[in-house]
């Protein structure tokens, strides 16, 4: 059925305040890119803020773009990593003129490109931390055979209370189709695209690593390594042919190790780059520790390989025909795999070829050959012939017998030693069963590693409301796995709960105080009621702890609530003219709809290879809202304390957005009802 052309041509601004699929209310237009208009939206079904990206109207009739968007986002819906802005949904609402839209996690803050424009050059430690987070996200995706394909600062989101997150997953193929129709659409991505990705049109994890090299250079200098002026083809030729610039060429003082990492990431040939993001993380972690503890950074990852500045002119030259016409590589899916066809796009000026000089190889020399029995020196042969025959005949070898016996003894002993070493080498290595390190302090984990012969390596440190400072909240591989002795177990370490300043809720209503405290991540503690002549009835008289103090998120704030001025007792008995209409009300009585009831929800995370995002929603007298969203390891036993209000409260436990438990009370059952 044909969609409504009038609706389809509606501008993005006309979609504000509209509801897509009776679920996503578009609250605010945040901007437009080459393919999408981006909105801040509210998910009415899950009661959370999300990002909704709607396909722009002029792409809506392109079946290749529509198919690529739906397939690409469908492939990444299962990604759940702290460094990835999670994709939630893909859909369409033809009635509203939206042929395709994407839904993903909402992150408040600025993109990395804006931070670079404001603050570059960034501190070395900041740039290294940013790159480590991005590399960790790319490694997680690579382990699941997913690459990003369009890594650039505009797709990196940073916020004051959230980790660095990489967004726009699953849309690179659709962007390639759009760019094949209009090369100008490729311009935002061109400064971050590897030469081989430009030449083939096929995104790869190695291409994503190349983009990280450009981002690292840009963070530390405020400039692009090959410039950003000109059209996309001009920029691509610079990336293919020009040598990789040094970070110190920009009048910066950058340690040799960081410059070497940048050079390796920006190598023309993929084989000269890091093999995986995990390999990059190893070098970045070494640099981070050196910056922290004042160690030397005079080394370089290029010390044992040639400088990665060999031109890739042939790859890019192949994208130009003899008439000087630029050829945009267009990805196609053939039998479920990527392929490439070339689609010509007129370019006004022919591009001269860059021919690398050819150096003649030197012919091999015979004097380097080792001497053999067939190559006896003629002079030596002459000397042997000149020895008198009678002298050679009378020579005695009887003294060699003891020497031969001695040498034979040494030979036998040596053979025995070598055979013993061979047997030792052939013994199977010992396996270690990885213990559960989650919840243990870093010191305990390292002590356990020394005892059981495995190494503990820190991958990242993040604030975590559940785990105390210096304790482990995530690990890889999971507990119970078998590894070889002296292999690494990587861990994520908590920096403790994020601290917040207790806000002032004096002389405001209880409902207002609750909203203010919960917004800061604090919880309502004990409530008491007192007479107070200066404070209106129902308003807060006192809070404990007081405003201005630093407390961990989740701290309970006790409140004293005013009952108003104390009534004055009469001096003598006064006869009542009329009987009381209503019985007296005890001011300490809690209204049933405001009665708080708490519960500890226990959930066993499945033992698999996935990361798990656990979310608990509550429906009570105050509506439906999300109480907890946390990342947990496979196999964790998760106790989570929650609270609701009113006489009927329902808690729902979701694992990666799939309902697992539903608990209704009070009274509370012994365990949550398993979701059907």
Coordinates of N, CA and C in Angstrom, one line a residue, residues 460-658:
X460 N 38.8 -1.1 33.6 CA 38.2 0.2 33.7 C 37.7 0.4 35.1
X461 N 37.6 1.7 35.5 CA 37.1 2.1 36.8 C 36.0 3.0 36.6
X462 N 34.8 2.7 37.3 CA 33.6 3.5 37.1 C 32.9 3.7 38.5
X463 N 32.2 4.8 38.6 CA 31.3 4.9 39.8 C 30.2 3.8 39.7
X464 N 29.9 3.3 40.9 CA 28.9 2.2 41.0 C 28.2 2.3 42.3
X465 N 26.9 2.5 42.2 CA 26.1 2.7 43.5 C 26.0 1.4 44.3
X466 N 26.2 0.3 43.7 CA 26.0 -1.0 44.4 C 27.2 -1.5 45.1
X467 N 28.4 -1.3 44.5 CA 29.6 -1.8 45.0 C 30.5 -0.7 45.6
X468 N 31.1 -1.0 46.8 CA 31.9 0.0 47.5 C 33.2 0.3 46.7
X469 N 33.9 1.3 47.0 CA 35.1 1.7 46.4 C 36.2 0.6 46.4
X470 N 36.9 0.4 45.3 CA 38.0 -0.5 45.2 C 37.5 -2.0 45.2
X471 N 36.2 -2.2 45.0 CA 35.7 -3.6 44.8 C 35.4 -3.8 43.4
X472 N 35.4 -5.1 43.0 CA 35.2 -5.5 41.6 C 33.7 -5.7 41.4
X473 N 33.2 -5.1 40.3 CA 31.7 -5.3 40.0 C 31.5 -6.1 38.7
X474 N 32.6 -6.4 37.9 CA 32.4 -7.1 36.7 C 33.7 -7.8 36.4
X475 N 33.7 -8.9 35.7 CA 34.9 -9.7 35.4 C 34.8 -10.4 34.1
X476 N 35.9 -10.8 33.5 CA 35.9 -11.5 32.3 C 37.2 -12.3 32.2
X477 N 37.2 -13.7 32.0 CA 36.0 -14.5 31.8 C 35.2 -14.7 33.1
X478 N 34.0 -15.3 33.0 CA 33.1 -15.4 34.1 C 33.7 -16.5 35.1
X479 N 33.2 -16.4 36.3 CA 33.5 -17.3 37.3 C 33.2 -18.8 36.9
X480 N 34.0 -19.7 37.2 CA 33.8 -21.1 36.9 C 34.4 -21.5 35.6
X481 N 34.9 -20.6 34.7 CA 35.6 -20.9 33.5 C 37.0 -21.5 33.8
X482 N 37.5 -22.3 32.8 CA 38.9 -22.9 32.9 C 39.8 -22.0 32.1
X483 N 40.9 -21.6 32.7 CA 42.0 -20.9 31.9 C 43.3 -21.5 32.2
X484 N 44.3 -21.2 31.4 CA 45.7 -21.7 31.7 C 46.3 -20.9 32.8
X485 N 47.2 -21.5 33.5 CA 48.0 -20.8 34.6 C 48.6 -19.6 34.0
X486 N 48.7 -18.6 34.8 CA 49.3 -17.3 34.5 C 48.6 -16.5 33.4
X487 N 47.4 -16.9 33.1 CA 46.6 -16.1 32.1 C 45.9 -15.0 32.9
X488 N 45.4 -14.0 32.1 CA 44.8 -12.8 32.7 C 43.3 -13.0 32.9
X489 N 42.9 -12.4 34.1 CA 41.4 -12.2 34.3 C 41.2 -10.7 34.4
X490 N 40.4 -10.2 33.5 CA 40.2 -8.7 33.5 C 39.0 -8.4 34.4
X491 N 39.2 -7.3 35.1 CA 38.1 -6.9 36.0 C 37.8 -5.4 35.9
X492 N 36.6 -5.1 36.2 CA 36.1 -3.7 36.3 C 36.0 -3.3 37.8
X493 N 36.6 -2.2 38.2 CA 36.7 -1.8 39.6 C 35.8 -0.6 39.9
X494 N 35.0 -0.7 41.0 CA 34.2 0.4 41.4 C 34.9 1.5 42.0
X495 N 34.6 2.7 41.7 CA 35.1 3.9 42.4 C 34.2 4.3 43.5
X496 N 33.2 3.4 43.9 CA 32.3 3.7 44.9 C 31.1 4.4 44.3
X497 N 30.1 4.6 45.2 CA 28.9 5.4 44.7 C 29.2 6.8 44.4
X498 N 28.5 7.3 43.4 CA 28.7 8.7 43.0 C 28.2 9.6 44.2
X499 N 29.0 10.6 44.6 CA 28.6 11.4 45.7 C 27.7 12.6 45.2
X500 N 26.7 13.0 45.9 CA 25.9 14.1 45.6 C 25.7 15.0 46.8
X501 N 25.4 16.3 46.5 CA 25.2 17.3 47.6 C 23.7 17.2 48.0
X502 N 23.5 17.0 49.2 CA 22.1 17.0 49.7 C 21.4 18.3 49.5
X503 N 20.3 18.3 48.8 CA 19.6 19.6 48.5 C 18.8 20.1 49.7
X504 N 18.4 21.3 49.6 CA 17.7 21.9 50.7 C 16.2 21.7 50.4
X505 N 15.5 21.0 51.3 CA 14.0 20.8 51.2 C 13.2 21.5 52.3
X506 N 13.8 22.4 53.0 CA 13.2 23.0 54.2 C 12.0 23.8 53.7
X507 N 10.8 23.7 54.4 CA 9.6 24.5 54.2 C 9.0 24.3 52.8
X508 N 9.2 23.1 52.3 CA 8.5 22.7 51.0 C 7.6 21.5 51.4
X509 N 6.6 21.2 50.5 CA 5.7 20.1 50.8 C 6.4 18.8 50.7
X510 N 5.8 17.8 51.3 CA 6.5 16.5 51.3 C 6.6 15.9 49.9
X511 N 5.6 16.1 49.0 CA 5.7 15.6 47.7 C 6.8 16.3 46.9
X512 N 6.9 17.6 47.1 CA 8.0 18.4 46.5 C 9.4 17.9 47.0
X513 N 9.5 17.7 48.3 CA 10.7 17.3 48.9 C 11.1 15.9 48.3
X514 N 10.2 15.0 48.2 CA 10.4 13.7 47.6 C 11.0 13.8 46.2
X515 N 10.3 14.6 45.4 CA 10.8 14.8 44.0 C 12.2 15.3 43.9
X516 N 12.5 16.3 44.7 CA 13.8 16.9 44.7 C 14.9 15.9 45.1
X517 N 14.6 15.2 46.2 CA 15.6 14.2 46.7 C 15.8 13.0 45.7
X518 N 14.7 12.5 45.1 CA 14.8 11.4 44.2 C 15.5 11.8 42.9
X519 N 15.4 13.1 42.5 CA 16.1 13.6 41.3 C 17.6 13.5 41.5
X520 N 18.0 13.7 42.8 CA 19.5 13.6 43.1 C 19.9 12.2 43.4
X521 N 19.0 11.2 43.3 CA 19.4 9.9 43.6 C 19.3 9.5 45.1
X522 N 18.7 10.4 45.9 CA 18.6 10.1 47.3 C 17.2 9.5 47.6
X523 N 17.0 8.9 48.8 CA 15.8 8.2 49.1 C 15.2 8.8 50.4
X524 N 13.9 8.6 50.5 CA 13.2 9.1 51.7 C 13.4 8.1 52.8
X525 N 13.9 8.6 54.0 CA 14.1 7.7 55.1 C 12.9 7.8 56.1
X526 N 13.2 7.9 57.4 CA 12.2 7.9 58.4 C 11.4 9.3 58.3
X527 N 10.1 9.2 58.5 CA 9.3 10.4 58.6 C 8.7 10.6 60.0
X528 N 8.8 11.8 60.5 CA 8.2 12.1 61.8 C 7.4 13.4 61.7
X529 N 6.4 13.5 62.5 CA 5.5 14.7 62.5 C 5.6 15.4 63.8
X530 N 5.7 16.8 63.7 CA 5.9 17.6 64.9 C 5.0 18.9 64.8
X531 N 4.6 19.4 65.9 CA 3.9 20.7 65.9 C 4.9 21.8 65.6
X532 N 4.6 22.8 64.8 CA 5.5 23.9 64.5 C 4.7 25.1 64.1
X533 N 4.8 26.1 64.9 CA 4.0 27.3 64.6 C 4.5 28.1 63.4
X534 N 5.8 27.9 63.0 CA 6.4 28.8 62.0 C 6.3 28.1 60.6
X535 N 6.0 26.8 60.5 CA 6.0 26.1 59.2 C 4.6 25.6 58.9
X536 N 4.2 25.8 57.7 CA 2.9 25.4 57.3 C 2.7 23.9 57.4
X537 N 1.5 23.5 57.7 CA 1.2 22.1 57.9 C 1.5 21.3 56.6
X538 N 2.2 20.2 56.8 CA 2.6 19.3 55.7 C 3.9 19.7 55.1
X539 N 4.5 20.8 55.5 CA 5.8 21.2 54.9 C 6.9 20.6 55.8
X540 N 8.2 20.6 55.3 CA 9.3 20.0 56.0 C 9.9 21.0 57.0
X541 N 10.0 20.5 58.2 CA 10.6 21.3 59.3 C 12.1 21.1 59.4
X542 N 12.5 19.9 59.2 CA 13.9 19.6 59.3 C 14.3 18.4 58.5
X543 N 15.5 18.3 58.0 CA 16.0 17.2 57.2 C 17.3 16.7 57.9
X544 N 17.5 15.4 57.9 CA 18.7 14.8 58.4 C 19.2 13.7 57.5
X545 N 20.4 13.9 56.9 CA 21.4 14.9 57.1 C 21.0 16.3 56.5
X546 N 21.6 17.4 57.0 CA 21.2 18.7 56.5 C 21.7 18.9 55.1
X547 N 21.1 20.0 54.5 CA 21.5 20.3 53.1 C 23.0 20.8 53.0
X548 N 23.6 20.5 51.9 CA 25.0 20.9 51.7 C 26.0 19.8 51.9
X549 N 25.6 18.7 52.6 CA 26.5 17.7 52.9 C 26.7 16.8 51.7
X550 N 27.9 16.2 51.5 CA 28.2 15.2 50.5 C 27.7 13.8 51.0
X551 N 26.9 13.2 50.2 CA 26.4 11.8 50.6 C 26.3 11.0 49.3
X552 N 26.5 9.7 49.5 CA 26.4 8.7 48.4 C 25.0 8.6 47.9
X553 N 24.9 8.5 46.6 CA 23.5 8.2 46.0 C 22.9 7.0 46.6
X554 N 21.6 7.1 46.9 CA 20.9 6.0 47.6 C 20.8 6.2 49.1
X555 N 21.5 7.3 49.6 CA 21.4 7.6 51.0 C 19.9 7.9 51.4
X556 N 19.4 7.5 52.5 CA 18.1 7.8 53.0 C 18.1 9.1 53.8
X557 N 17.2 10.0 53.5 CA 17.2 11.3 54.2 C 15.9 11.3 55.1
X558 N 16.1 11.4 56.4 CA 15.0 11.5 57.3 C 14.4 12.9 57.3
X559 N 13.1 12.9 57.4 CA 12.3 14.2 57.3 C 11.4 14.3 58.5
X560 N 11.4 15.6 59.1 CA 10.4 15.9 60.1 C 9.4 16.9 59.4
X561 N 8.1 16.5 59.5 CA 7.1 17.2 58.8 C 6.2 18.0 59.8
X562 N 5.8 19.2 59.4 CA 5.0 20.0 60.3 C 3.6 19.6 60.4
X563 N 3.0 19.6 61.6 CA 1.6 19.4 61.8 C 0.9 20.7 62.0
X564 N 1.6 21.8 61.8 CA 1.0 23.1 62.0 C 1.1 23.5 63.4
X565 N 0.5 24.7 63.8 CA 0.6 25.2 65.2 C -0.1 24.3 66.1
X566 N 0.4 24.0 67.3 CA -0.2 23.2 68.3 C -1.5 23.9 68.8
X567 N -2.7 23.1 68.8 CA -3.9 23.8 69.3 C -3.8 24.1 70.8
X568 N -4.5 25.2 71.2 CA -4.5 25.7 72.6 C -5.6 25.0 73.3
X569 N -5.3 24.4 74.4 CA -6.3 23.7 75.2 C -7.2 24.7 75.9
X570 N -8.5 24.5 76.0 CA -9.4 25.4 76.7 C -9.1 25.4 78.2
X571 N -9.4 26.6 78.9 CA -9.2 26.7 80.3 C -10.2 26.0 81.2
X572 N -11.4 25.8 80.7 CA -12.4 25.1 81.5 C -13.3 24.3 80.5
X573 N -14.2 23.5 81.1 CA -15.1 22.8 80.2 C -16.1 23.7 79.5
X574 N -16.2 23.5 78.2 CA -17.1 24.3 77.5 C -18.1 23.4 76.9
X575 N -19.4 23.6 77.2 CA -20.4 22.6 76.7 C -20.5 22.7 75.2
X576 N -20.6 21.6 74.6 CA -20.7 21.6 73.2 C -22.2 21.8 72.8
X577 N -22.4 22.7 71.8 CA -23.7 23.0 71.4 C -24.2 21.9 70.3
X578 N -23.2 21.5 69.5 CA -23.6 20.5 68.5 C -22.6 19.3 68.6
X579 N -23.1 18.1 68.4 CA -22.2 16.9 68.4 C -21.2 17.0 67.2
X580 N -20.0 16.4 67.4 CA -19.0 16.5 66.3 C -19.5 15.7 65.1
X581 N -19.3 16.3 63.9 CA -19.8 15.6 62.7 C -18.8 14.5 62.3
X582 N -17.5 14.8 62.4 CA -16.5 13.8 62.0 C -15.7 13.4 63.2
X583 N -15.2 12.2 63.2 CA -14.3 11.8 64.3 C -13.0 12.5 64.1
X584 N -12.3 12.7 65.3 CA -11.0 13.4 65.2 C -10.0 12.6 64.4
X585 N -9.1 13.3 63.7 CA -8.1 12.7 62.9 C -6.8 12.8 63.5
X586 N -6.1 11.7 63.7 CA -4.7 11.6 64.2 C -3.8 12.1 63.2
X587 N -3.1 13.2 63.5 CA -2.2 13.8 62.5 C -1.0 12.9 62.1
X588 N -0.8 11.9 63.0 CA 0.4 11.0 62.7 C -0.1 9.9 61.8
X589 N -1.4 9.8 61.5 CA -1.9 8.7 60.6 C -1.4 8.9 59.2
X590 N -0.8 7.9 58.6 CA -0.3 8.0 57.2 C -1.4 7.7 56.3
X591 N -1.6 8.5 55.3 CA -2.6 8.3 54.3 C -2.2 7.0 53.6
X592 N -3.2 6.1 53.3 CA -3.0 4.8 52.8 C -2.2 4.9 51.5
X593 N -2.6 5.8 50.6 CA -1.9 6.0 49.3 C -0.5 6.4 49.4
X594 N -0.1 7.0 50.6 CA 1.3 7.4 50.8 C 2.1 6.5 51.6
X595 N 1.6 5.4 52.0 CA 2.3 4.5 52.9 C 3.4 3.7 52.1
X596 N 4.6 3.8 52.5 CA 5.8 3.2 51.8 C 5.9 1.8 52.3
X597 N 6.2 0.9 51.3 CA 6.5 -0.5 51.6 C 7.7 -0.9 50.8
X598 N 8.7 -1.5 51.4 CA 10.0 -1.8 50.8 C 10.1 -3.3 50.7
X599 N 11.0 -3.8 49.8 CA 11.2 -5.2 49.5 C 12.6 -5.4 48.9
X600 N 13.2 -6.5 49.2 CA 14.5 -6.9 48.6 C 14.2 -7.9 47.5
X601 N 14.4 -7.5 46.3 CA 14.1 -8.4 45.1 C 15.4 -9.2 44.8
X602 N 15.3 -10.5 44.8 CA 16.5 -11.3 44.4 C 16.3 -11.9 43.0
X603 N 17.3 -11.7 42.2 CA 17.3 -12.2 40.8 C 18.6 -12.9 40.5
X604 N 18.5 -14.1 39.9 CA 19.7 -14.8 39.5 C 19.9 -14.6 38.0
X605 N 21.0 -13.9 37.7 CA 21.3 -13.6 36.3 C 21.8 -14.9 35.6
X606 N 21.2 -15.2 34.4 CA 21.6 -16.5 33.7 C 23.1 -16.6 33.5
X607 N 23.6 -17.8 33.6 CA 25.1 -18.0 33.3 C 25.3 -18.3 31.8
X608 N 25.6 -17.2 31.1 CA 25.8 -17.3 29.7 C 27.0 -16.4 29.4
X609 N 27.2 -16.0 28.1 CA 28.3 -15.2 27.7 C 27.9 -13.8 27.5
X610 N 26.7 -13.4 27.8 CA 26.2 -12.0 27.5 C 26.4 -11.1 28.7
X611 N 26.4 -9.8 28.5 CA 26.2 -8.8 29.5 C 24.7 -8.7 29.8
X612 N 24.4 -8.3 31.0 CA 23.0 -8.2 31.4 C 22.7 -6.8 32.0
X613 N 21.7 -6.1 31.4 CA 21.2 -4.9 32.0 C 19.9 -5.2 32.8
X614 N 20.0 -5.1 34.1 CA 18.8 -5.4 34.9 C 18.1 -4.1 35.3
X615 N 16.7 -4.1 35.0 CA 15.9 -3.0 35.2 C 14.7 -3.4 36.1
X616 N 14.4 -2.6 37.1 CA 13.2 -2.8 37.9 C 12.3 -1.6 37.8
X617 N 11.0 -1.8 37.3 CA 10.0 -0.8 37.3 C 9.0 -1.1 38.4
X618 N 8.3 0.0 38.9 CA 7.3 -0.1 39.9 C 6.0 0.6 39.4
X619 N 4.9 0.0 39.7 CA 3.6 0.6 39.5 C 2.9 0.6 40.8
X620 N 2.6 1.9 41.3 CA 2.0 2.1 42.6 C 1.1 3.3 42.5
X621 N 0.8 3.8 43.7 CA -0.2 4.9 43.7 C 0.3 6.2 43.0
X622 N 1.6 6.2 42.8 CA 2.2 7.4 42.1 C 2.5 7.1 40.6
X623 N 2.0 6.0 40.1 CA 2.2 5.7 38.7 C 3.2 4.7 38.4
X624 N 3.7 4.6 37.2 CA 4.7 3.7 36.8 C 6.0 4.4 36.5
X625 N 7.1 3.9 37.0 CA 8.4 4.5 36.9 C 9.5 3.5 37.0
X626 N 10.7 3.8 36.5 CA 11.9 2.9 36.7 C 12.6 3.3 37.9
X627 N 12.9 2.3 38.8 CA 13.6 2.5 40.0 C 15.1 2.2 39.9
X628 N 15.5 1.1 39.2 CA 16.9 0.7 39.1 C 17.2 0.2 37.7
X629 N 18.4 0.7 37.2 CA 19.0 0.1 36.0 C 20.4 -0.1 36.2
X630 N 20.8 -1.4 36.2 CA 22.2 -1.7 36.5 C 22.7 -2.8 35.6
X631 N 24.1 -2.8 35.3 CA 24.7 -3.8 34.5 C 25.3 -4.9 35.4
X632 N 25.1 -6.1 35.1 CA 25.6 -7.3 35.9 C 26.2 -8.3 35.0
X633 N 27.1 -9.1 35.7 CA 27.7 -10.3 35.0 C 26.8 -11.5 35.0
X634 N 27.0 -12.3 34.0 CA 26.3 -13.6 33.9 C 26.7 -14.4 35.2
X635 N 25.6 -15.0 35.8 CA 25.8 -15.8 36.9 C 25.7 -15.1 38.3
X636 N 25.5 -13.7 38.2 CA 25.4 -13.0 39.4 C 24.1 -13.3 40.2
X637 N 24.2 -13.3 41.5 CA 22.9 -13.3 42.3 C 22.7 -11.9 42.8
X638 N 21.7 -11.3 42.3 CA 21.5 -9.8 42.5 C 20.4 -9.6 43.6
X639 N 20.8 -9.0 44.7 CA 19.8 -8.5 45.7 C 19.6 -7.0 45.5
X640 N 18.4 -6.6 45.2 CA 18.1 -5.2 45.0 C 17.0 -4.7 45.9
X641 N 17.2 -3.6 46.6 CA 16.2 -3.1 47.5 C 15.4 -2.1 46.8
X642 N 14.1 -2.2 46.9 CA 13.2 -1.3 46.2 C 12.0 -0.9 47.1
X643 N 11.3 0.1 46.8 CA 10.2 0.6 47.6 C 9.1 1.2 46.7
X644 N 7.9 1.1 47.2 CA 6.8 1.7 46.5 C 5.8 2.2 47.5
X645 N 4.7 2.9 47.0 CA 3.7 3.6 47.8 C 2.3 3.1 47.5
X646 N 1.5 3.0 48.6 CA 0.1 2.6 48.4 C -0.2 1.2 48.9
X647 N -1.5 0.9 48.7 CA -1.9 -0.4 49.2 C -1.7 -1.6 48.2
X648 N -1.4 -1.2 46.9 CA -1.1 -2.3 45.9 C 0.1 -1.8 45.1
X649 N 1.1 -2.6 45.2 CA 2.4 -2.2 44.5 C 2.8 -3.4 43.6
X650 N 3.3 -3.1 42.4 CA 3.8 -4.2 41.5 C 5.2 -3.8 41.1
X651 N 6.1 -4.7 41.3 CA 7.5 -4.6 40.8 C 7.7 -5.5 39.6
X652 N 8.3 -5.0 38.6 CA 8.6 -5.9 37.4 C 10.1 -5.9 37.2
X653 N 10.7 -7.1 37.0 CA 12.2 -7.2 36.9 C 12.4 -7.6 35.4
X654 N 13.2 -6.7 34.7 CA 13.6 -7.0 33.3 C 15.0 -7.3 33.2
X655 N 15.4 -8.3 32.4 CA 16.8 -8.6 32.0 C 16.9 -8.4 30.5
X656 N 17.8 -7.3 30.2 CA 17.9 -6.9 28.8 C 16.5 -6.7 28.1
X657 N 15.7 -6.0 28.9 CA 14.3 -5.6 28.4 C 13.4 -6.7 28.2
X658 N 13.7 -7.9 28.8 CA 12.7 -9.0 28.8 C 12.2 -9.2 30.2

